[in-house]
Amino acid sequence: MATPSHRAPLAELVGELLATDGPLPIVAAGEPVLRRATEPYDGQLDAALLSRFVEALRVTMHAAPGVGLAAPQVGVPLRIAVVEDPAPVPEEVRDVRGRVPQPFRVLVNPSYEPVGTERAAFFEGCLSVPGWQAVVARPAQVRLTCEDEYGRPFDEVFSGWPARIVQHETDHLDGMLYLDRAELRSLSSNQAMAERWTQPTPEQAAASLGFELP
C-alpha cells in the first residue's frame, strides 16, 4: 500500500501535467521513468484526478497516434495504461495478424500470462522509440487480469494483435521496452519499413536481414 508521502508527490505530478490543455508530452527512450517498475495504483489519485488523467492519456494516445499508452510514457510511474485500436488496416493484414477493432479500455494494475505455447512474430513500434520498428516474437494468446478505472475486475483472454497490444503496454509498467524482446537484426527505420517491409508478415525481412522467426 502506498504511504501518504508517496501519494502526495504522485498526485502533484499528475496535477502539474494536467495544468495545460491538449496532449501530454511523451517521454522517449533514455528517460529513467521508462526503465523502472511502476507503483501499483492504490488510490494515489482521487477519483476526479484519476478520471482527468485517464482522459489525458486517451487524448494523447489518439493524437500521437497510437493504439496504447502507459503512464510512464508521460512520466508518471503508476501502473495504469490505456488501449484502443480501430484497426484501420487492409483485410489481408487484419487476417494474418489477427488485428480486430478494440474498444477503449483502461488497465489498472494489469498482469498477463501466456495461454498455450504458440508465438507470433511481427514488426512492432513504440511512441517512446520514435522512428524505428523491430520484429518481436510474443505469445499469440494471453490472459490479462486487471481492474478498470472504477475498480471493477477484468479477466479476459486476448489473441492476435490485441494480445500484442496488452503485452506491450503491460511491459511498459514493468520498466521494459519492446526492444528488450526484439530481434535486433530486424531493427528498421520507418523509412525502410515504408520502402521495404510493408508485407503482412516479416518473412521477407527475416530472409533479407538474416534473422529467424519462431
XYZ file of N, CA and C in Angstrom:
642
model
N 0.849 -1.203 0.000
C 0.000 0.000 0.000
C 0.879 1.245 0.000
N 0.492 2.217 -0.781
C 1.279 3.442 -0.864
C 1.133 4.245 0.422
N 2.213 4.822 0.882
C 2.176 5.661 2.064
C 1.761 7.068 1.683
N 1.263 7.882 2.648
C 0.875 9.256 2.315
C 1.989 10.052 1.654
N 3.242 9.792 2.054
C 4.354 10.542 1.476
C 4.532 10.239 0.002
N 4.098 9.022 -0.431
C 4.169 8.671 -1.841
C 2.969 9.220 -2.610
N 1.820 9.226 -1.951
C 0.597 9.641 -2.632
C 0.669 11.105 -3.065
N 1.089 11.972 -2.161
C 1.079 13.402 -2.454
C 1.933 13.755 -3.661
N 3.208 13.309 -3.735
C 4.010 13.679 -4.910
C 3.415 13.183 -6.225
N 2.828 11.973 -6.234
C 2.250 11.464 -7.476
C 1.033 12.303 -7.879
N 0.204 12.637 -6.934
C -0.952 13.481 -7.239
C -0.498 14.854 -7.722
N 0.542 15.379 -7.102
C 1.057 16.683 -7.524
C 1.633 16.611 -8.927
N 2.351 15.522 -9.213
C 2.928 15.348 -10.547
C 1.840 15.307 -11.605
N 0.808 14.513 -11.358
C -0.284 14.415 -12.329
C -1.004 15.754 -12.449
N -1.221 16.415 -11.336
C -1.865 17.721 -11.377
C -1.099 18.719 -12.223
N 0.218 18.703 -12.093
C 1.051 19.602 -12.892
C 0.946 19.269 -14.370
N 0.936 17.979 -14.701
C 0.815 17.573 -16.101
C -0.503 18.039 -16.705
N -1.546 18.027 -15.889
C -2.879 18.357 -16.391
C -3.183 19.849 -16.329
N -2.194 20.645 -15.952
C -2.411 22.087 -15.807
C -2.648 22.779 -17.141
N -2.207 22.155 -18.222
C -2.433 22.717 -19.556
C -3.293 21.765 -20.374
N -4.043 22.313 -21.305
C -4.917 21.507 -22.148
C -4.113 20.821 -23.258
N -4.734 19.828 -23.854
C -4.120 19.175 -25.004
C -3.352 17.938 -24.630
N -2.753 17.276 -25.628
C -1.989 16.056 -25.390
C -0.811 16.298 -24.447
N -0.481 15.262 -23.686
C 0.660 15.326 -22.783
C 1.942 15.037 -23.554
N 3.097 15.552 -23.118
C 4.371 15.200 -23.756
C 4.691 13.724 -23.515
N 5.134 13.041 -24.548
C 5.535 11.634 -24.431
C 7.042 11.572 -24.261
N 7.498 10.890 -23.216
C 8.934 10.792 -22.965
C 9.536 9.701 -23.845
N 10.796 9.891 -24.217
C 11.476 8.975 -25.138
C 12.481 8.101 -24.397
N 12.863 7.009 -25.058
C 13.843 6.082 -24.504
C 15.077 6.840 -24.032
N 15.562 6.460 -22.866
C 16.660 7.160 -22.224
C 16.209 7.843 -20.950
N 14.897 8.073 -20.820
C 14.350 8.633 -19.594
C 14.231 7.520 -18.545
N 14.772 7.720 -17.349
C 14.755 6.666 -16.333
C 13.368 6.140 -15.992
N 12.324 6.980 -16.094
C 10.984 6.529 -15.735
C 10.530 5.355 -16.586
N 11.080 5.230 -17.794
C 10.711 4.117 -18.669
C 11.403 2.815 -18.291
N 12.372 2.897 -17.383
C 13.163 1.723 -17.043
C 12.989 1.280 -15.594
N 11.958 1.798 -14.950
C 11.682 1.435 -13.574
C 10.294 0.817 -13.471
N 10.172 -0.198 -12.623
C 8.856 -0.771 -12.376
C 7.959 0.288 -11.748
N 6.720 0.325 -12.161
C 5.793 1.329 -11.669
C 5.217 0.941 -10.314
N 4.640 1.915 -9.665
C 3.989 1.707 -8.372
C 2.550 1.245 -8.616
N 2.118 0.142 -8.005
C 0.720 -0.276 -8.173
C -0.226 0.851 -7.777
N -1.317 0.986 -8.537
C -2.283 2.020 -8.199
C -3.085 1.581 -6.987
N -3.119 2.435 -5.984
C -3.804 2.124 -4.735
C -4.416 3.401 -4.164
N -5.065 4.159 -5.030
C -5.736 5.359 -4.579
C -4.874 6.594 -4.485
N -3.683 6.566 -5.108
C -2.811 7.747 -5.046
C -3.471 8.978 -5.657
N -4.364 8.764 -6.629
C -5.118 9.860 -7.242
C -6.575 9.732 -6.813
N -7.194 10.828 -6.421
C -8.614 10.724 -6.085
C -9.408 10.487 -7.370
N -10.684 10.167 -7.203
C -11.495 9.751 -8.355
C -11.523 10.802 -9.457
N -11.633 12.060 -9.075
C -11.707 13.122 -10.088
C -10.389 13.270 -10.827
N -9.282 13.214 -10.094
C -7.972 13.360 -10.728
C -7.663 12.151 -11.601
N -8.031 10.966 -11.140
C -7.824 9.761 -11.949
C -8.612 9.866 -13.247
N -9.841 10.324 -13.176
C -10.666 10.458 -14.376
C -10.038 11.442 -15.357
N -9.529 12.549 -14.868
C -8.882 13.535 -15.738
C -7.599 12.965 -16.343
N -6.854 12.202 -15.559
C -5.611 11.610 -16.058
C -5.905 10.588 -17.149
N -6.903 9.751 -16.929
C -7.285 8.757 -17.936
C -7.687 9.442 -19.232
N -8.463 10.510 -19.131
C -8.879 11.236 -20.330
C -7.676 11.844 -21.042
N -6.706 12.356 -20.272
C -5.496 12.920 -20.882
C -4.689 11.837 -21.588
N -4.624 10.646 -21.016
C -3.943 9.535 -21.680
C -4.648 9.182 -22.989
N -5.980 9.181 -22.964
C -6.741 8.867 -24.182
C -6.475 9.904 -25.263
N -6.533 11.165 -24.900
C -6.301 12.242 -25.865
C -4.883 12.147 -26.435
N -3.920 11.888 -25.580
C -2.520 11.799 -26.012
C -2.310 10.612 -26.939
N -2.907 9.473 -26.609
C -2.804 8.276 -27.453
C -3.389 8.547 -28.833
N -4.556 9.176 -28.880
C -5.185 9.469 -30.169
C -4.350 10.452 -30.987
N -3.781 11.452 -30.327
C -3.037 12.486 -31.038
C -1.728 11.969 -31.595
N -1.143 10.941 -30.976
C 0.213 10.507 -31.336
C 0.397 10.120 -32.810
N -0.427 9.277 -33.460
C -1.449 8.427 -32.882
C -0.865 7.078 -32.497
N -1.540 6.388 -31.579
C -1.095 5.069 -31.175
C -2.290 4.233 -30.764
N -2.025 2.966 -30.421
C -3.095 2.057 -30.002
C -2.985 1.713 -28.522
N -2.033 2.321 -27.837
C -1.885 2.105 -26.408
C -0.935 3.143 -25.845
N -1.073 3.410 -24.565
C -0.191 4.362 -23.901
C -0.170 4.024 -22.416
N 1.037 3.934 -21.870
C 1.205 3.625 -20.452
C 1.616 4.880 -19.701
N 1.226 4.956 -18.436
C 1.504 6.147 -17.634
C 2.984 6.541 -17.630
N 3.938 5.590 -17.556
C 5.346 6.001 -17.587
C 5.733 6.752 -18.849
N 5.003 6.534 -19.942
C 5.330 7.211 -21.189
C 5.024 8.708 -21.145
N 4.276 9.132 -20.134
C 4.092 10.566 -19.919
C 4.752 10.987 -18.606
N 5.652 10.124 -18.114
C 6.462 10.478 -16.960
C 5.861 10.159 -15.607
N 4.782 9.370 -15.576
C 4.102 9.064 -14.313
C 4.315 7.587 -13.961
N 5.016 7.277 -12.879
C 5.340 5.891 -12.546
C 4.220 5.164 -11.810
N 3.034 5.133 -12.409
C 1.884 4.424 -11.854
C 1.479 3.296 -12.796
N 0.936 2.217 -12.227
C 0.602 1.024 -13.019
C -0.771 1.192 -13.686
N -0.793 2.087 -14.653
C -2.020 2.405 -15.387
C -1.668 2.533 -16.865
N -2.519 1.989 -17.725
C -2.335 2.138 -19.169
C -3.705 2.212 -19.831
N -3.729 2.737 -21.047
C -4.956 2.740 -21.840
C -4.663 2.100 -23.194
N -5.682 1.463 -23.769
C -5.550 0.836 -25.086
C -6.819 1.097 -25.888
N -6.656 1.159 -27.188
C -7.783 1.287 -28.114
C -7.245 1.118 -29.525
N -7.929 0.322 -30.340
C -7.450 0.103 -31.699
C -8.628 0.009 -32.662
N -8.816 1.009 -33.521
C -9.869 0.913 -34.538
C -9.499 -0.037 -35.677
N -8.235 -0.473 -35.711
C -7.756 -1.443 -36.703
C -8.016 -1.004 -38.139
N -7.505 0.175 -38.527
C -7.725 0.673 -39.888
C -6.697 0.090 -40.868
N -6.756 -1.222 -41.087
C -5.762 -1.902 -41.929
C -6.477 -2.704 -43.012
N -5.775 -3.017 -44.108
C -6.380 -3.842 -45.161
C -6.796 -5.209 -44.619
N -7.773 -5.811 -45.275
C -8.312 -7.089 -44.817
C -7.225 -8.163 -44.748
N -6.293 -8.160 -45.726
C -5.222 -9.159 -45.722
C -4.380 -9.045 -44.457
N -4.033 -7.820 -44.088
C -3.245 -7.601 -42.872
C -4.049 -7.999 -41.647
N -5.307 -7.640 -41.629
C -6.161 -7.973 -40.493
C -6.232 -9.484 -40.283
N -6.373 -10.229 -41.383
C -6.486 -11.681 -41.280
C -5.190 -12.314 -40.787
N -4.060 -11.893 -41.351
C -2.779 -12.506 -40.994
C -2.374 -12.184 -39.556
N -2.607 -10.958 -39.142
C -2.150 -10.518 -37.823
C -3.202 -10.663 -36.732
N -4.417 -11.019 -37.122
C -5.473 -11.100 -36.127
C -5.766 -9.742 -35.526
N -5.723 -8.715 -36.362
C -5.931 -7.357 -35.865
C -7.391 -6.969 -36.039
N -8.104 -6.976 -34.956
C -9.524 -6.642 -34.965
C -9.743 -5.427 -34.062
N -10.776 -4.635 -34.330
C -11.007 -3.428 -33.529
C -11.147 -3.732 -32.045
N -10.571 -2.852 -31.247
C -10.654 -2.957 -29.795
C -11.210 -1.669 -29.221
N -12.160 -1.764 -28.308
C -12.715 -0.549 -27.707
C -11.720 0.094 -26.743
N -11.998 1.307 -26.355
C -11.160 1.981 -25.373
C -11.269 1.258 -24.034
N -10.099 0.947 -23.462
C -10.050 0.293 -22.157
C -8.998 0.956 -21.290
N -9.273 0.997 -19.999
C -8.304 1.455 -19.013
C -7.832 0.226 -18.242
N -6.527 0.041 -18.187
C -5.935 -1.104 -17.500
C -5.258 -0.611 -16.227
N -5.785 -0.991 -15.096
C -5.223 -0.606 -13.807
C -4.616 -1.839 -13.153
N -3.350 -1.763 -12.821
C -2.604 -2.882 -12.222
C -2.704 -4.159 -13.063
N -2.421 -4.059 -14.374
C -2.560 -5.249 -15.216
C -1.387 -6.214 -15.075
N -1.685 -7.473 -15.351
C -0.653 -8.506 -15.496
C -1.180 -9.509 -16.513
N -0.258 -10.213 -17.174
C -0.691 -11.192 -18.172
C 0.132 -12.467 -18.049
N -0.445 -13.541 -18.566
C 0.264 -14.811 -18.636
C -0.082 -15.480 -19.959
N 0.892 -16.188 -20.574
C 0.621 -16.840 -21.848
C -0.458 -17.908 -21.714
N -1.225 -18.084 -22.772
C -2.178 -19.181 -22.875
C -1.696 -20.062 -24.019
N -1.209 -21.243 -23.716
C -0.629 -22.107 -24.736
C 0.810 -21.726 -25.040
N 1.362 -22.378 -26.051
C 2.778 -22.190 -26.374
C 3.007 -21.494 -27.718
N 1.957 -21.217 -28.465
C 2.122 -20.582 -29.781
C 2.680 -19.174 -29.637
N 3.614 -18.820 -30.518
C 4.188 -17.485 -30.547
C 4.010 -16.893 -31.943
N 3.891 -15.590 -31.991
C 3.738 -14.880 -33.260
C 4.748 -13.751 -33.301
N 5.346 -13.535 -34.483
C 6.374 -12.503 -34.637
C 5.945 -11.507 -35.706
N 5.953 -10.229 -35.332
C 5.623 -9.156 -36.266
C 6.432 -7.919 -35.900
N 6.536 -7.005 -36.861
C 7.152 -5.719 -36.561
C 6.295 -4.974 -35.537
N 6.982 -4.275 -34.663
C 6.326 -3.551 -33.583
C 7.060 -2.229 -33.391
N 6.324 -1.190 -33.044
C 6.933 0.101 -32.764
C 6.469 0.624 -31.419
N 6.936 1.817 -31.062
C 6.607 2.374 -29.761
C 6.676 3.893 -29.827
N 5.713 4.546 -29.205
C 5.701 6.013 -29.189
C 6.893 6.594 -28.446
N 7.508 5.800 -27.563
C 8.687 6.265 -26.828
C 9.998 5.905 -27.525
N 9.908 5.235 -28.666
C 11.083 4.940 -29.501
C 10.734 5.386 -30.914
N 10.546 6.680 -31.117
C 10.037 7.165 -32.400
C 11.004 6.929 -33.550
N 10.427 6.580 -34.700
C 11.223 6.457 -35.916
C 11.725 5.063 -36.220
N 11.450 4.081 -35.344
C 12.024 2.741 -35.513
C 10.982 1.671 -35.239
N 11.203 0.512 -35.864
C 10.384 -0.672 -35.609
C 11.292 -1.899 -35.631
N 10.854 -2.950 -34.967
C 11.620 -4.200 -34.954
C 10.658 -5.363 -34.733
N 11.091 -6.538 -35.153
C 10.264 -7.736 -35.007
C 10.350 -8.247 -33.571
N 9.189 -8.512 -33.003
C 9.105 -9.050 -31.645
C 8.256 -10.310 -31.687
N 8.796 -11.397 -31.144
C 8.036 -12.639 -31.001
C 7.378 -12.640 -29.627
N 6.078 -12.791 -29.611
C 5.320 -12.776 -28.356
C 4.332 -13.941 -28.325
N 3.872 -14.326 -27.138
C 2.787 -15.303 -27.069
C 1.595 -14.843 -27.911
N 1.040 -15.768 -28.671
C -0.062 -15.424 -29.562
C -1.363 -15.206 -28.803
N -1.423 -15.722 -27.588
C -2.636 -15.614 -26.792
C -2.232 -15.426 -25.333
N -2.856 -14.470 -24.659
C -2.542 -14.219 -23.253
C -3.831 -13.981 -22.471
N -3.729 -14.268 -21.181
C -4.818 -13.943 -20.254
C -4.420 -12.685 -19.501
N -5.242 -11.655 -19.618
C -4.985 -10.381 -18.949
C -5.913 -10.247 -17.753
N -5.329 -9.908 -16.604
C -6.125 -9.603 -15.420
C -5.760 -8.205 -14.948
N -6.763 -7.435 -14.555
C -6.545 -6.074 -14.080
C -7.848 -5.554 -13.505
N -7.890 -4.263 -13.251
C -9.117 -3.575 -12.899
C -9.309 -2.433 -13.882
N -10.531 -1.913 -13.956
C -10.735 -0.708 -14.747
C -10.613 0.502 -13.830
N -10.881 1.684 -14.361
C -10.688 2.906 -13.581
C -11.674 3.041 -12.430
N -12.710 2.184 -12.412
C -13.694 2.219 -11.326
C -13.468 1.113 -10.300
N -12.365 0.383 -10.470
C -12.053 -0.688 -9.538
C -12.727 -2.005 -9.847
N -13.394 -2.103 -10.994
C -14.066 -3.349 -11.365
C -13.058 -4.332 -11.947
N -13.091 -5.600 -11.511
C -12.116 -6.579 -12.002
C -12.340 -6.911 -13.466
N -11.235 -7.208 -14.147
C -11.264 -7.540 -15.570
C -10.387 -8.766 -15.773
N -10.912 -9.773 -16.445
C -10.186 -11.021 -16.672
C -10.620 -11.545 -18.037
N -9.710 -11.469 -19.027
C -10.088 -11.832 -20.388
C -8.888 -12.396 -21.137
N -9.165 -13.302 -22.055
C -8.128 -13.860 -22.923
C -8.108 -13.074 -24.232
N -6.922 -12.627 -24.616
C -6.729 -11.868 -25.854
C -5.900 -12.701 -26.829
N -6.227 -12.588 -28.105
C -5.497 -13.290 -29.158
C -5.085 -12.299 -30.235
N -4.119 -12.706 -31.062
C -3.729 -11.894 -32.203
C -3.152 -10.549 -31.804
N -3.488 -9.515 -32.573
C -2.921 -8.182 -32.331
C -3.350 -7.589 -30.995
N -4.595 -7.762 -30.556
C -4.955 -7.274 -29.227
C -4.070 -7.859 -28.126
N -3.681 -9.130 -28.265
C -2.772 -9.727 -27.283
C -1.428 -9.029 -27.298
N -0.964 -8.651 -28.474
C 0.316 -7.934 -28.596
C 0.225 -6.559 -27.923
N -0.879 -5.880 -28.112
C -1.034 -4.546 -27.541
C -0.996 -4.605 -26.017
N -1.766 -5.514 -25.418
C -1.806 -5.536 -23.950
C -0.476 -6.001 -23.366
N 0.244 -6.861 -24.082
C 1.580 -7.249 -23.610
C 2.536 -6.056 -23.664
N 2.521 -5.345 -24.771
C 3.409 -4.196 -24.956
C 3.180 -3.158 -23.853
N 1.918 -2.827 -23.591
C 1.629 -1.790 -22.603
C 1.918 -2.271 -21.178
N 1.607 -3.519 -20.881
C 1.908 -4.040 -19.548
C 3.413 -4.110 -19.326
N 4.172 -4.450 -20.360
C 5.633 -4.447 -20.245
C 6.153 -3.071 -19.841
N 5.564 -2.017 -20.396
C 5.976 -0.661 -20.018
C 5.896 -0.468 -18.506
N 4.893 -1.057 -17.895
C 4.682 -0.878 -16.457
C 5.686 -1.659 -15.625
N 6.413 -2.554 -16.283
C 7.487 -3.305 -15.620
C 8.863 -2.761 -15.981
N 8.908 -1.593 -16.624
C 10.183 -0.991 -16.988
C 10.818 -1.588 -18.217
N 10.015 -2.223 -19.079
C 10.539 -2.851 -20.289
C 10.078 -2.105 -21.532
N 10.971 -2.032 -22.529
C 10.627 -1.552 -23.854
C 10.565 -2.742 -24.805
N 9.843 -2.583 -25.906
C 9.737 -3.691 -26.848
C 11.100 -4.124 -27.373
N 12.066 -3.210 -27.393
C 13.406 -3.550 -27.881
C 14.068 -4.619 -27.018
N 13.675 -4.718 -25.749
C 14.233 -5.745 -24.874
C 13.856 -7.145 -25.338
N 12.774 -7.250 -26.072
C 12.298 -8.551 -26.549
C 12.495 -8.720 -28.059
N 13.033 -7.708 -28.729
C 13.070 -7.696 -30.193
C 14.245 -8.480 -30.760
N 14.096 -8.895 -32.015
C 15.193 -9.413 -32.819
C 15.906 -8.192 -33.393
N 17.069 -7.870 -32.829
C 17.707 -6.599 -33.167
C 18.187 -6.528 -34.617
N 18.418 -7.660 -35.251
C 18.793 -7.618 -36.668
C 17.639 -7.095 -37.526
N 16.447 -7.110 -36.983
C 15.287 -6.629 -37.741
C 15.075 -5.134 -37.597
N 15.808 -4.474 -36.703
C 15.568 -3.059 -36.415
C 15.606 -2.243 -37.710
N 14.521 -1.525 -37.978
C 14.369 -0.804 -39.243
C 13.788 0.572 -38.990
N 14.281 1.545 -39.757
C 13.714 2.885 -39.671
C 12.313 2.877 -40.266
N 11.542 3.883 -39.927
C 10.211 3.982 -40.521
C 10.286 4.121 -42.038
N 11.346 4.772 -42.524
C 11.509 4.902 -43.968
C 11.749 3.535 -44.605
N 12.619 2.733 -43.998
C 12.864 1.388 -44.518
C 11.597 0.549 -44.465
N 10.826 0.717 -43.392
C 9.569 -0.027 -43.298
C 8.652 0.313 -44.462
N 8.542 1.602 -44.757
C 7.653 2.038 -45.827
C 8.140 1.576 -47.195
N 9.468 1.523 -47.378
C 10.025 1.178 -48.683
C 10.176 -0.318 -48.900
N 10.381 -1.085 -47.798
C 10.763 -2.490 -47.967
C 9.845 -3.502 -47.277
N 9.332 -3.168 -46.082
C 8.748 -4.218 -45.253
C 7.267 -3.987 -44.973
N 6.525 -3.675 -46.018
C 5.087 -3.442 -45.845
C 4.269 -4.728 -45.933
N 4.919 -5.871 -46.134
C 4.202 -7.130 -46.254
C 3.481 -7.455 -44.937
N 2.394 -8.236 -45.018
C 1.647 -8.568 -43.800
C 2.469 -9.320 -42.749
N 3.453 -10.124 -43.188
C 4.310 -10.860 -42.263
C 5.762 -10.420 -42.455
N 6.632 -10.676 -41.465
C 8.034 -10.276 -41.594
C 8.929 -11.341 -42.229
N 8.356 -12.283 -42.973
C 9.158 -13.367 -43.541
C 10.213 -12.849 -44.514
N 9.847 -11.910 -45.368
C 10.816 -11.371 -46.326
C 11.911 -10.608 -45.599
N 11.559 -9.864 -44.569
C 12.565 -9.134 -43.788
C 13.513 -10.110 -43.113
N 12.982 -11.215 -42.599
C 13.817 -12.212 -41.939
C 14.838 -12.788 -42.915
N 14.389 -13.082 -44.135
C 15.296 -13.656 -45.137
C 16.347 -12.655 -45.571
N 15.969 -11.405 -45.699
C 16.889 -10.382 -46.187
C 17.843 -9.866 -45.121
N 17.383 -9.782 -43.896
C 18.195 -9.205 -42.829
C 18.892 -10.256 -41.978
N 18.532 -11.521 -42.199
C 19.273 -12.603 -41.549
C 18.906 -12.887 -40.116
N 17.593 -13.037 -39.848
C 17.165 -13.459 -38.506
C 16.093 -14.528 -38.657
N 15.887 -15.284 -37.583
C 14.944 -16.384 -37.614
C 13.630 -15.986 -36.968
N 12.562 -16.594 -37.472
C 11.230 -16.414 -36.896
C 10.838 -17.673 -36.128
N 10.008 -17.541 -35.108
C 9.608 -18.729 -34.347
C 8.729 -19.661 -35.176
